[in-house]
Amino acid sequence: MAGPKTIYIVRHAQGEHNVSDLQPQGNSNVKDPILTPLGREQCQLLRALFTHHDDVEIVMASGLRRTIQTAVTAFAPTLARPEVPLLLAPMAQEISAKPCDTGTDAAELERGMDEVLRDVDVKFEHVGRIDYSLLEEGWNGKQGIYEASLSAVTKRAAALRQWLYNRPETTIVLVTHGAFIHHLTEDWAGMVPPKGTAYKTTEFRAFTFDETSSEKEAHLVEIGGSPRVEKRPLGAHAHDITGIEEADFSTINLRAETLVL
């Protein structure tokens, strides 16, 4: 790491899987969903609220269509600078193997990018600007490091932290997913297990690496945030990945629309 880093970690905007006419609580069977009209409005608001567009050196997104749309829309002023790439980072994909959290093959994704970005409210010439090189064959197969298990997600989060630590950029935007953020940051503060995340759609927080981090092992700490809560809540993500203890959530009363990541 050349110097102190700032990583803005962003949860994507509302996707079609988060809400539907038939299932207001969400529909995880939607394959690699795009953003809803509300989700696109959330991106526009984030674009206006984010005050660091001129500082960011690279924008990263997990490789799913909703994170790509969020990145292109919310960080349009950043990407308007031709030297700033949009890099698709498969290690930042969501934790489950549900259709909504399973990405599209790289070649198909690239061929269909005009359609993916059709409703984006800014002009973005994506050809040559989106880097697909990390989307190796099988990145969306939910096997190996991408398996929907606690052990694999933990290893993937650690590998991504180390990779980010060793990147040359000092200011990074990473658009990712609500559940995975907790594994990536090793911070479970505010996380209610049935909801799956403490992050609202398009919420972002600034992180840096703590003083114990090195090229071989790295850990994130929120800039200006509360002390990290390192213990995962009992049963957290039991419905999304294997290797989690079961817990009874029936007594927890949450609004239905908050239940899907």
PDB file of C-alpha atoms in Angstrom:
ATOM      1  CA  MET A   1       0.000   0.000   0.000  1.00  0.00           C
ATOM      2  CA  ALA A   2       1.575   3.243  -1.192  1.00  0.00           C
ATOM      3  CA  GLY A   3      -0.208   5.435   1.367  1.00  0.00           C
ATOM      4  CA  PRO A   4      -3.421   5.800   3.369  1.00  0.00           C
ATOM      5  CA  LYS A   5      -6.473   4.629   1.466  1.00  0.00           C
ATOM      6  CA  THR A   6     -10.072   5.714   1.534  1.00  0.00           C
ATOM      7  CA  ILE A   7     -12.602   3.197   0.264  1.00  0.00           C
ATOM      8  CA  TYR A   8     -16.204   4.316  -0.130  1.00  0.00           C
ATOM      9  CA  ILE A   9     -18.277   1.158   0.243  1.00  0.00           C
ATOM     10  CA  VAL A  10     -21.750   1.547  -1.259  1.00  0.00           C
ATOM     11  CA  ARG A  11     -24.806  -0.673  -1.163  1.00  0.00           C
ATOM     12  CA  HIS A  12     -26.584  -0.778  -4.549  1.00  0.00           C
ATOM     13  CA  ALA A  13     -29.911   0.982  -5.148  1.00  0.00           C
ATOM     14  CA  GLN A  14     -33.278  -0.767  -5.012  1.00  0.00           C
ATOM     15  CA  GLY A  15     -33.467  -3.632  -7.490  1.00  0.00           C
ATOM     16  CA  GLU A  16     -36.415  -5.457  -8.993  1.00  0.00           C
ATOM     17  CA  HIS A  17     -35.832  -8.323  -6.577  1.00  0.00           C
ATOM     18  CA  ASN A  18     -36.292  -6.016  -3.589  1.00  0.00           C
ATOM     19  CA  VAL A  19     -39.950  -5.357  -4.351  1.00  0.00           C
ATOM     20  CA  SER A  20     -42.603  -6.611  -6.765  1.00  0.00           C
ATOM     21  CA  ASP A  21     -46.343  -6.205  -7.344  1.00  0.00           C
ATOM     22  CA  LEU A  22     -47.066  -9.741  -6.180  1.00  0.00           C
ATOM     23  CA  GLN A  23     -44.501  -9.894  -3.399  1.00  0.00           C
ATOM     24  CA  PRO A  24     -43.976  -6.503  -1.735  1.00  0.00           C
ATOM     25  CA  GLN A  25     -41.341  -8.096   0.510  1.00  0.00           C
ATOM     26  CA  GLY A  26     -39.223  -8.968  -2.512  1.00  0.00           C
ATOM     27  CA  ASN A  27     -38.604 -11.778  -4.959  1.00  0.00           C
ATOM     28  CA  SER A  28     -35.278 -13.568  -4.860  1.00  0.00           C
ATOM     29  CA  ASN A  29     -36.150 -15.567  -7.998  1.00  0.00           C
ATOM     30  CA  VAL A  30     -35.543 -12.573 -10.276  1.00  0.00           C
ATOM     31  CA  LYS A  31     -32.345 -13.402 -12.185  1.00  0.00           C
ATOM     32  CA  ASP A  32     -29.626 -10.741 -11.992  1.00  0.00           C
ATOM     33  CA  PRO A  33     -32.203  -7.950 -11.591  1.00  0.00           C
ATOM     34  CA  ILE A  34     -31.908  -4.362 -12.733  1.00  0.00           C
ATOM     35  CA  LEU A  35     -32.893  -1.285 -10.744  1.00  0.00           C
ATOM     36  CA  THR A  36     -36.462  -0.146 -10.206  1.00  0.00           C
ATOM     37  CA  PRO A  37     -37.510   3.425 -11.084  1.00  0.00           C
ATOM     38  CA  LEU A  38     -37.152   4.233  -7.375  1.00  0.00           C
ATOM     39  CA  GLY A  39     -33.689   2.695  -7.444  1.00  0.00           C
ATOM     40  CA  ARG A  40     -32.680   5.000 -10.285  1.00  0.00           C
ATOM     41  CA  GLU A  41     -33.975   7.981  -8.298  1.00  0.00           C
ATOM     42  CA  GLN A  42     -31.929   6.820  -5.311  1.00  0.00           C
ATOM     43  CA  CYS A  43     -28.840   6.831  -7.528  1.00  0.00           C
ATOM     44  CA  GLN A  44     -29.533  10.377  -8.649  1.00  0.00           C
ATOM     45  CA  LEU A  45     -29.825  11.489  -5.027  1.00  0.00           C
ATOM     46  CA  LEU A  46     -26.580   9.737  -4.118  1.00  0.00           C
ATOM     47  CA  ARG A  47     -24.873  11.427  -7.065  1.00  0.00           C
ATOM     48  CA  ALA A  48     -25.894  14.825  -5.690  1.00  0.00           C
ATOM     49  CA  LEU A  49     -24.967  14.003  -2.090  1.00  0.00           C
ATOM     50  CA  PHE A  50     -21.564  12.459  -2.791  1.00  0.00           C
ATOM     51  CA  THR A  51     -18.977  15.231  -2.544  1.00  0.00           C
ATOM     52  CA  HIS A  52     -15.845  13.290  -3.464  1.00  0.00           C
ATOM     53  CA  HIS A  53     -16.297  12.723  -7.209  1.00  0.00           C
ATOM     54  CA  ASP A  54     -13.076  14.590  -8.016  1.00  0.00           C
ATOM     55  CA  ASP A  55     -11.014  12.520  -5.574  1.00  0.00           C
ATOM     56  CA  VAL A  56     -11.971   8.998  -6.671  1.00  0.00           C
ATOM     57  CA  GLU A  57      -9.378   7.201  -8.808  1.00  0.00           C
ATOM     58  CA  ILE A  58     -11.344   4.058  -9.665  1.00  0.00           C
ATOM     59  CA  VAL A  59     -14.958   2.887  -9.440  1.00  0.00           C
ATOM     60  CA  MET A  60     -15.615  -0.792  -8.828  1.00  0.00           C
ATOM     61  CA  ALA A  61     -18.856  -2.765  -8.989  1.00  0.00           C
ATOM     62  CA  SER A  62     -19.577  -6.371  -8.147  1.00  0.00           C
ATOM     63  CA  GLY A  63     -20.450  -7.484 -11.690  1.00  0.00           C
ATOM     64  CA  LEU A  64     -24.190  -7.805 -11.168  1.00  0.00           C
ATOM     65  CA  ARG A  65     -26.421  -5.590 -13.257  1.00  0.00           C
ATOM     66  CA  ARG A  66     -27.846  -3.608 -10.337  1.00  0.00           C
ATOM     67  CA  THR A  67     -24.412  -2.652  -9.022  1.00  0.00           C
ATOM     68  CA  ILE A  68     -23.236  -1.651 -12.504  1.00  0.00           C
ATOM     69  CA  GLN A  69     -26.305   0.544 -12.978  1.00  0.00           C
ATOM     70  CA  THR A  70     -25.785   2.056  -9.532  1.00  0.00           C
ATOM     71  CA  ALA A  71     -22.135   2.801 -10.259  1.00  0.00           C
ATOM     72  CA  VAL A  72     -22.756   4.383 -13.659  1.00  0.00           C
ATOM     73  CA  THR A  73     -25.683   6.487 -12.462  1.00  0.00           C
ATOM     74  CA  ALA A  74     -24.571   7.566  -9.000  1.00  0.00           C
ATOM     75  CA  PHE A  75     -20.920   8.142  -9.894  1.00  0.00           C
ATOM     76  CA  ALA A  76     -21.426   9.712 -13.311  1.00  0.00           C
ATOM     77  CA  PRO A  77     -19.349  12.812 -12.423  1.00  0.00           C
ATOM     78  CA  THR A  78     -16.501  10.531 -11.358  1.00  0.00           C
ATOM     79  CA  LEU A  79     -16.698   8.415 -14.513  1.00  0.00           C
ATOM     80  CA  ALA A  80     -16.957  11.555 -16.650  1.00  0.00           C
ATOM     81  CA  ARG A  81     -13.220  11.843 -16.061  1.00  0.00           C
ATOM     82  CA  PRO A  82     -11.816   9.605 -18.825  1.00  0.00           C
ATOM     83  CA  GLU A  83      -8.907   8.394 -16.711  1.00  0.00           C
ATOM     84  CA  VAL A  84     -11.262   6.779 -14.165  1.00  0.00           C
ATOM     85  CA  PRO A  85     -12.141   3.158 -15.067  1.00  0.00           C
ATOM     86  CA  LEU A  86     -15.151   1.105 -14.029  1.00  0.00           C
ATOM     87  CA  LEU A  87     -13.767  -2.253 -12.935  1.00  0.00           C
ATOM     88  CA  LEU A  88     -16.086  -5.209 -12.354  1.00  0.00           C
ATOM     89  CA  ALA A  89     -14.940  -7.065  -9.237  1.00  0.00           C
ATOM     90  CA  PRO A  90     -16.494 -10.543  -8.914  1.00  0.00           C
ATOM     91  CA  MET A  91     -15.198 -11.014  -5.370  1.00  0.00           C
ATOM     92  CA  ALA A  92     -17.639  -8.272  -4.306  1.00  0.00           C
ATOM     93  CA  GLN A  93     -20.743 -10.220  -5.413  1.00  0.00           C
ATOM     94  CA  GLU A  94     -23.522 -11.053  -2.948  1.00  0.00           C
ATOM     95  CA  ILE A  95     -23.288 -14.065  -0.666  1.00  0.00           C
ATOM     96  CA  SER A  96     -26.216 -16.293  -1.687  1.00  0.00           C
ATOM     97  CA  ALA A  97     -26.727 -18.579  -4.677  1.00  0.00           C
ATOM     98  CA  LYS A  98     -30.284 -17.335  -5.260  1.00  0.00           C
ATOM     99  CA  PRO A  99     -31.111 -16.179  -8.807  1.00  0.00           C
ATOM    100  CA  CYS A 100     -31.155 -12.543  -7.702  1.00  0.00           C
ATOM    101  CA  ASP A 101     -27.578 -12.858  -6.468  1.00  0.00           C
ATOM    102  CA  THR A 102     -26.226 -14.821  -9.434  1.00  0.00           C
ATOM    103  CA  GLY A 103     -24.489 -12.814 -12.126  1.00  0.00           C
ATOM    104  CA  THR A 104     -24.563 -13.082 -15.903  1.00  0.00           C
ATOM    105  CA  ASP A 105     -21.802 -14.692 -17.984  1.00  0.00           C
ATOM    106  CA  ALA A 106     -19.227 -12.052 -18.883  1.00  0.00           C
ATOM    107  CA  ALA A 107     -19.671 -12.284 -22.664  1.00  0.00           C
ATOM    108  CA  GLU A 108     -23.457 -12.036 -22.394  1.00  0.00           C
ATOM    109  CA  LEU A 109     -23.191  -9.183 -19.921  1.00  0.00           C
ATOM    110  CA  GLU A 110     -20.906  -7.213 -22.219  1.00  0.00           C
ATOM    111  CA  ARG A 111     -23.106  -7.855 -25.282  1.00  0.00           C
ATOM    112  CA  GLY A 112     -26.162  -6.643 -23.396  1.00  0.00           C
ATOM    113  CA  MET A 113     -24.609  -3.589 -21.761  1.00  0.00           C
ATOM    114  CA  ASP A 114     -26.511  -1.160 -24.008  1.00  0.00           C
ATOM    115  CA  GLU A 115     -29.744  -2.600 -22.606  1.00  0.00           C
ATOM    116  CA  VAL A 116     -28.426  -2.633 -19.027  1.00  0.00           C
ATOM    117  CA  LEU A 117     -27.647   1.076 -19.262  1.00  0.00           C
ATOM    118  CA  ARG A 118     -30.665   2.038 -21.367  1.00  0.00           C
ATOM    119  CA  ASP A 119     -32.506   3.823 -18.545  1.00  0.00           C
ATOM    120  CA  VAL A 120     -29.445   5.494 -17.027  1.00  0.00           C
ATOM    121  CA  ASP A 121     -30.048   9.252 -17.082  1.00  0.00           C
ATOM    122  CA  VAL A 122     -26.497  10.161 -18.091  1.00  0.00           C
ATOM    123  CA  LYS A 123     -24.530   9.439 -21.229  1.00  0.00           C
ATOM    124  CA  PHE A 124     -21.827   6.839 -20.614  1.00  0.00           C
ATOM    125  CA  GLU A 125     -19.838   5.399 -23.499  1.00  0.00           C
ATOM    126  CA  HIS A 126     -19.237   2.030 -21.910  1.00  0.00           C
ATOM    127  CA  VAL A 127     -17.233   0.411 -24.724  1.00  0.00           C
ATOM    128  CA  GLY A 128     -13.640   0.427 -23.582  1.00  0.00           C
ATOM    129  CA  ARG A 129     -14.556   2.048 -20.265  1.00  0.00           C
ATOM    130  CA  ILE A 130     -15.829  -1.029 -18.397  1.00  0.00           C
ATOM    131  CA  ASP A 131     -13.147  -3.534 -17.454  1.00  0.00           C
ATOM    132  CA  TYR A 132     -14.535  -7.101 -17.561  1.00  0.00           C
ATOM    133  CA  SER A 133     -11.148  -8.797 -17.217  1.00  0.00           C
ATOM    134  CA  LEU A 134     -11.732 -10.129 -13.692  1.00  0.00           C
ATOM    135  CA  LEU A 135     -14.976 -11.876 -14.663  1.00  0.00           C
ATOM    136  CA  GLU A 136     -13.267 -15.172 -15.338  1.00  0.00           C
ATOM    137  CA  GLU A 137     -15.223 -18.225 -16.459  1.00  0.00           C
ATOM    138  CA  GLY A 138     -17.273 -19.525 -13.538  1.00  0.00           C
ATOM    139  CA  TRP A 139     -17.330 -16.236 -11.637  1.00  0.00           C
ATOM    140  CA  ASN A 140     -21.112 -16.558 -11.422  1.00  0.00           C
ATOM    141  CA  GLY A 141     -21.172 -20.306 -10.762  1.00  0.00           C
ATOM    142  CA  LYS A 142     -21.287 -20.040  -6.966  1.00  0.00           C
ATOM    143  CA  GLN A 143     -18.522 -22.587  -6.542  1.00  0.00           C
ATOM    144  CA  GLY A 144     -15.076 -22.457  -4.987  1.00  0.00           C
ATOM    145  CA  ILE A 145     -14.377 -19.047  -3.504  1.00  0.00           C
ATOM    146  CA  TYR A 146     -17.828 -17.919  -4.694  1.00  0.00           C
ATOM    147  CA  GLU A 147     -19.680 -20.747  -2.930  1.00  0.00           C
ATOM    148  CA  ALA A 148     -22.677 -19.786  -0.813  1.00  0.00           C
ATOM    149  CA  SER A 149     -21.142 -20.955   2.455  1.00  0.00           C
ATOM    150  CA  LEU A 150     -19.846 -19.107   5.484  1.00  0.00           C
ATOM    151  CA  SER A 151     -16.320 -20.453   5.036  1.00  0.00           C
ATOM    152  CA  ALA A 152     -16.136 -19.414   1.364  1.00  0.00           C
ATOM    153  CA  VAL A 153     -17.668 -15.971   1.957  1.00  0.00           C
ATOM    154  CA  THR A 154     -15.240 -15.352   4.828  1.00  0.00           C
ATOM    155  CA  LYS A 155     -12.264 -16.336   2.642  1.00  0.00           C
ATOM    156  CA  ARG A 156     -13.555 -14.257  -0.273  1.00  0.00           C
ATOM    157  CA  ALA A 157     -14.015 -11.186   1.924  1.00  0.00           C
ATOM    158  CA  ALA A 158     -10.481 -11.578   3.276  1.00  0.00           C
ATOM    159  CA  ALA A 159      -9.084 -12.000  -0.241  1.00  0.00           C
ATOM    160  CA  LEU A 160     -10.899  -8.870  -1.426  1.00  0.00           C
ATOM    161  CA  ARG A 161      -9.575  -6.825   1.508  1.00  0.00           C
ATOM    162  CA  GLN A 162      -6.044  -7.938   0.748  1.00  0.00           C
ATOM    163  CA  TRP A 163      -6.492  -7.190  -2.960  1.00  0.00           C
ATOM    164  CA  LEU A 164      -7.824  -3.709  -2.195  1.00  0.00           C
ATOM    165  CA  TYR A 165      -4.967  -3.078   0.223  1.00  0.00           C
ATOM    166  CA  ASN A 166      -2.433  -3.874  -2.498  1.00  0.00           C
ATOM    167  CA  ARG A 167      -4.128  -1.778  -5.200  1.00  0.00           C
ATOM    168  CA  PRO A 168      -2.202   1.358  -6.250  1.00  0.00           C
ATOM    169  CA  GLU A 169      -5.189   3.706  -5.915  1.00  0.00           C
ATOM    170  CA  THR A 170      -5.667   5.678  -2.705  1.00  0.00           C
ATOM    171  CA  THR A 171      -9.342   6.617  -3.181  1.00  0.00           C
ATOM    172  CA  ILE A 172     -11.746   3.910  -4.331  1.00  0.00           C
ATOM    173  CA  VAL A 173     -15.502   3.504  -4.732  1.00  0.00           C
ATOM    174  CA  LEU A 174     -16.812  -0.054  -4.353  1.00  0.00           C
ATOM    175  CA  VAL A 175     -20.486  -0.722  -5.147  1.00  0.00           C
ATOM    176  CA  THR A 176     -21.499  -4.012  -3.597  1.00  0.00           C
ATOM    177  CA  HIS A 177     -24.294  -5.730  -1.627  1.00  0.00           C
ATOM    178  CA  GLY A 178     -25.896  -5.379   1.770  1.00  0.00           C
ATOM    179  CA  ALA A 179     -25.070  -8.771   3.266  1.00  0.00           C
ATOM    180  CA  PHE A 180     -21.572  -9.022   1.844  1.00  0.00           C
ATOM    181  CA  ILE A 181     -20.605  -5.617   3.246  1.00  0.00           C
ATOM    182  CA  HIS A 182     -20.704  -7.031   6.774  1.00  0.00           C
ATOM    183  CA  HIS A 183     -18.356  -9.883   5.879  1.00  0.00           C
ATOM    184  CA  LEU A 184     -16.050  -7.500   4.015  1.00  0.00           C
ATOM    185  CA  THR A 185     -15.838  -4.949   6.831  1.00  0.00           C
ATOM    186  CA  GLU A 186     -16.021  -7.528   9.650  1.00  0.00           C
ATOM    187  CA  ASP A 187     -18.455  -5.130  11.276  1.00  0.00           C
ATOM    188  CA  TRP A 188     -21.920  -6.297  12.320  1.00  0.00           C
ATOM    189  CA  ALA A 189     -23.107  -3.129  14.066  1.00  0.00           C
ATOM    190  CA  GLY A 190     -26.832  -2.541  13.577  1.00  0.00           C
ATOM    191  CA  MET A 191     -27.370  -5.749  11.616  1.00  0.00           C
ATOM    192  CA  VAL A 192     -30.722  -7.468  12.332  1.00  0.00           C
ATOM    193  CA  PRO A 193     -30.558 -11.103  11.131  1.00  0.00           C
ATOM    194  CA  PRO A 194     -33.938 -11.310   9.329  1.00  0.00           C
ATOM    195  CA  LYS A 195     -33.138  -8.125   7.411  1.00  0.00           C
ATOM    196  CA  GLY A 196     -29.662  -9.332   6.462  1.00  0.00           C
ATOM    197  CA  THR A 197     -27.940  -5.952   6.523  1.00  0.00           C
ATOM    198  CA  ALA A 198     -27.670  -2.703   8.436  1.00  0.00           C
ATOM    199  CA  TYR A 199     -27.224  -0.782   5.178  1.00  0.00           C
ATOM    200  CA  LYS A 200     -30.028   1.015   3.382  1.00  0.00           C
ATOM    201  CA  THR A 201     -30.041   1.027  -0.409  1.00  0.00           C
ATOM    202  CA  THR A 202     -27.420   3.497  -1.752  1.00  0.00           C
ATOM    203  CA  GLU A 203     -26.041   4.046   1.738  1.00  0.00           C
ATOM    204  CA  PHE A 204     -22.280   4.545   1.685  1.00  0.00           C
ATOM    205  CA  ARG A 205     -19.607   4.742   4.341  1.00  0.00           C
ATOM    206  CA  ALA A 206     -15.916   5.595   4.180  1.00  0.00           C
ATOM    207  CA  PHE A 207     -13.364   3.024   5.310  1.00  0.00           C
ATOM    208  CA  THR A 208      -9.611   2.757   5.582  1.00  0.00           C
ATOM    209  CA  PHE A 209      -7.271  -0.035   6.634  1.00  0.00           C
ATOM    210  CA  ASP A 210      -6.371  -0.377  10.286  1.00  0.00           C
ATOM    211  CA  GLU A 211      -2.819  -0.188  11.609  1.00  0.00           C
ATOM    212  CA  THR A 212      -2.466  -3.976  11.790  1.00  0.00           C
ATOM    213  CA  SER A 213      -3.026  -4.433   8.048  1.00  0.00           C
ATOM    214  CA  SER A 214      -0.282  -5.678   5.757  1.00  0.00           C
ATOM    215  CA  GLU A 215       0.166  -7.072   2.262  1.00  0.00           C
ATOM    216  CA  LYS A 216      -0.749 -10.529   3.584  1.00  0.00           C
ATOM    217  CA  GLU A 217      -3.729  -9.690   5.799  1.00  0.00           C
ATOM    218  CA  ALA A 218      -5.873  -6.572   5.851  1.00  0.00           C
ATOM    219  CA  HIS A 219      -8.766  -5.267   7.925  1.00  0.00           C
ATOM    220  CA  LEU A 220     -11.058  -2.300   7.347  1.00  0.00           C
ATOM    221  CA  VAL A 221     -12.181   0.299   9.864  1.00  0.00           C
ATOM    222  CA  GLU A 222     -14.878   2.915   9.283  1.00  0.00           C
ATOM    223  CA  ILE A 223     -13.577   6.462   9.157  1.00  0.00           C
ATOM    224  CA  GLY A 224     -15.273   8.438  11.900  1.00  0.00           C
ATOM    225  CA  GLY A 225     -17.510   5.507  12.735  1.00  0.00           C
ATOM    226  CA  SER A 226     -18.301   3.738  15.978  1.00  0.00           C
ATOM    227  CA  PRO A 227     -16.062   0.916  17.210  1.00  0.00           C
ATOM    228  CA  ARG A 228     -16.411  -2.203  15.092  1.00  0.00           C
ATOM    229  CA  VAL A 229     -18.766  -4.948  16.264  1.00  0.00           C
ATOM    230  CA  GLU A 230     -16.846  -8.046  15.275  1.00  0.00           C
ATOM    231  CA  LYS A 231     -19.182 -10.780  16.513  1.00  0.00           C
ATOM    232  CA  ARG A 232     -21.688 -11.976  13.913  1.00  0.00           C
ATOM    233  CA  PRO A 233     -25.263 -12.061  15.314  1.00  0.00           C
ATOM    234  CA  LEU A 234     -26.673 -15.511  16.012  1.00  0.00           C
ATOM    235  CA  GLY A 235     -28.198 -16.965  12.843  1.00  0.00           C
ATOM    236  CA  ALA A 236     -27.200 -14.060  10.618  1.00  0.00           C
ATOM    237  CA  HIS A 237     -27.523 -15.091   6.932  1.00  0.00           C
ATOM    238  CA  ALA A 238     -28.722 -18.597   7.805  1.00  0.00           C
ATOM    239  CA  HIS A 239     -31.261 -18.385   4.966  1.00  0.00           C
ATOM    240  CA  ASP A 240     -28.643 -17.334   2.428  1.00  0.00           C
ATOM    241  CA  ILE A 241     -25.544 -19.457   2.983  1.00  0.00           C
ATOM    242  CA  THR A 242     -24.625 -22.770   4.570  1.00  0.00           C
ATOM    243  CA  GLY A 243     -22.539 -23.229   7.694  1.00  0.00           C
ATOM    244  CA  ILE A 244     -24.690 -20.879   9.783  1.00  0.00           C
ATOM    245  CA  GLU A 245     -26.373 -21.880  13.043  1.00  0.00           C
ATOM    246  CA  GLU A 246     -30.180 -21.795  12.887  1.00  0.00           C
ATOM    247  CA  ALA A 247     -32.110 -19.198  14.865  1.00  0.00           C
ATOM    248  CA  ASP A 248     -35.790 -18.444  15.429  1.00  0.00           C
ATOM    249  CA  PHE A 249     -36.676 -15.051  13.975  1.00  0.00           C
ATOM    250  CA  SER A 250     -40.454 -15.442  14.287  1.00  0.00           C
ATOM    251  CA  THR A 251     -40.726 -13.046  17.209  1.00  0.00           C
ATOM    252  CA  ILE A 252     -38.916 -10.236  15.427  1.00  0.00           C
ATOM    253  CA  ASN A 253     -41.347  -7.781  13.837  1.00  0.00           C
ATOM    254  CA  LEU A 254     -39.962  -6.082  10.748  1.00  0.00           C
ATOM    255  CA  ARG A 255     -41.728  -4.265   7.944  1.00  0.00           C
ATOM    256  CA  ALA A 256     -42.063  -6.666   5.024  1.00  0.00           C
ATOM    257  CA  GLU A 257     -40.263  -4.506   2.515  1.00  0.00           C
ATOM    258  CA  THR A 258     -37.043  -4.591   4.555  1.00  0.00           C
ATOM    259  CA  LEU A 259     -36.659  -8.351   4.514  1.00  0.00           C
ATOM    260  CA  VAL A 260     -34.894  -8.881   1.169  1.00  0.00           C
ATOM    261  CA  LEU A 261     -31.326  -7.737   0.548  1.00  0.00           C
TER     262      LEU A 261
END
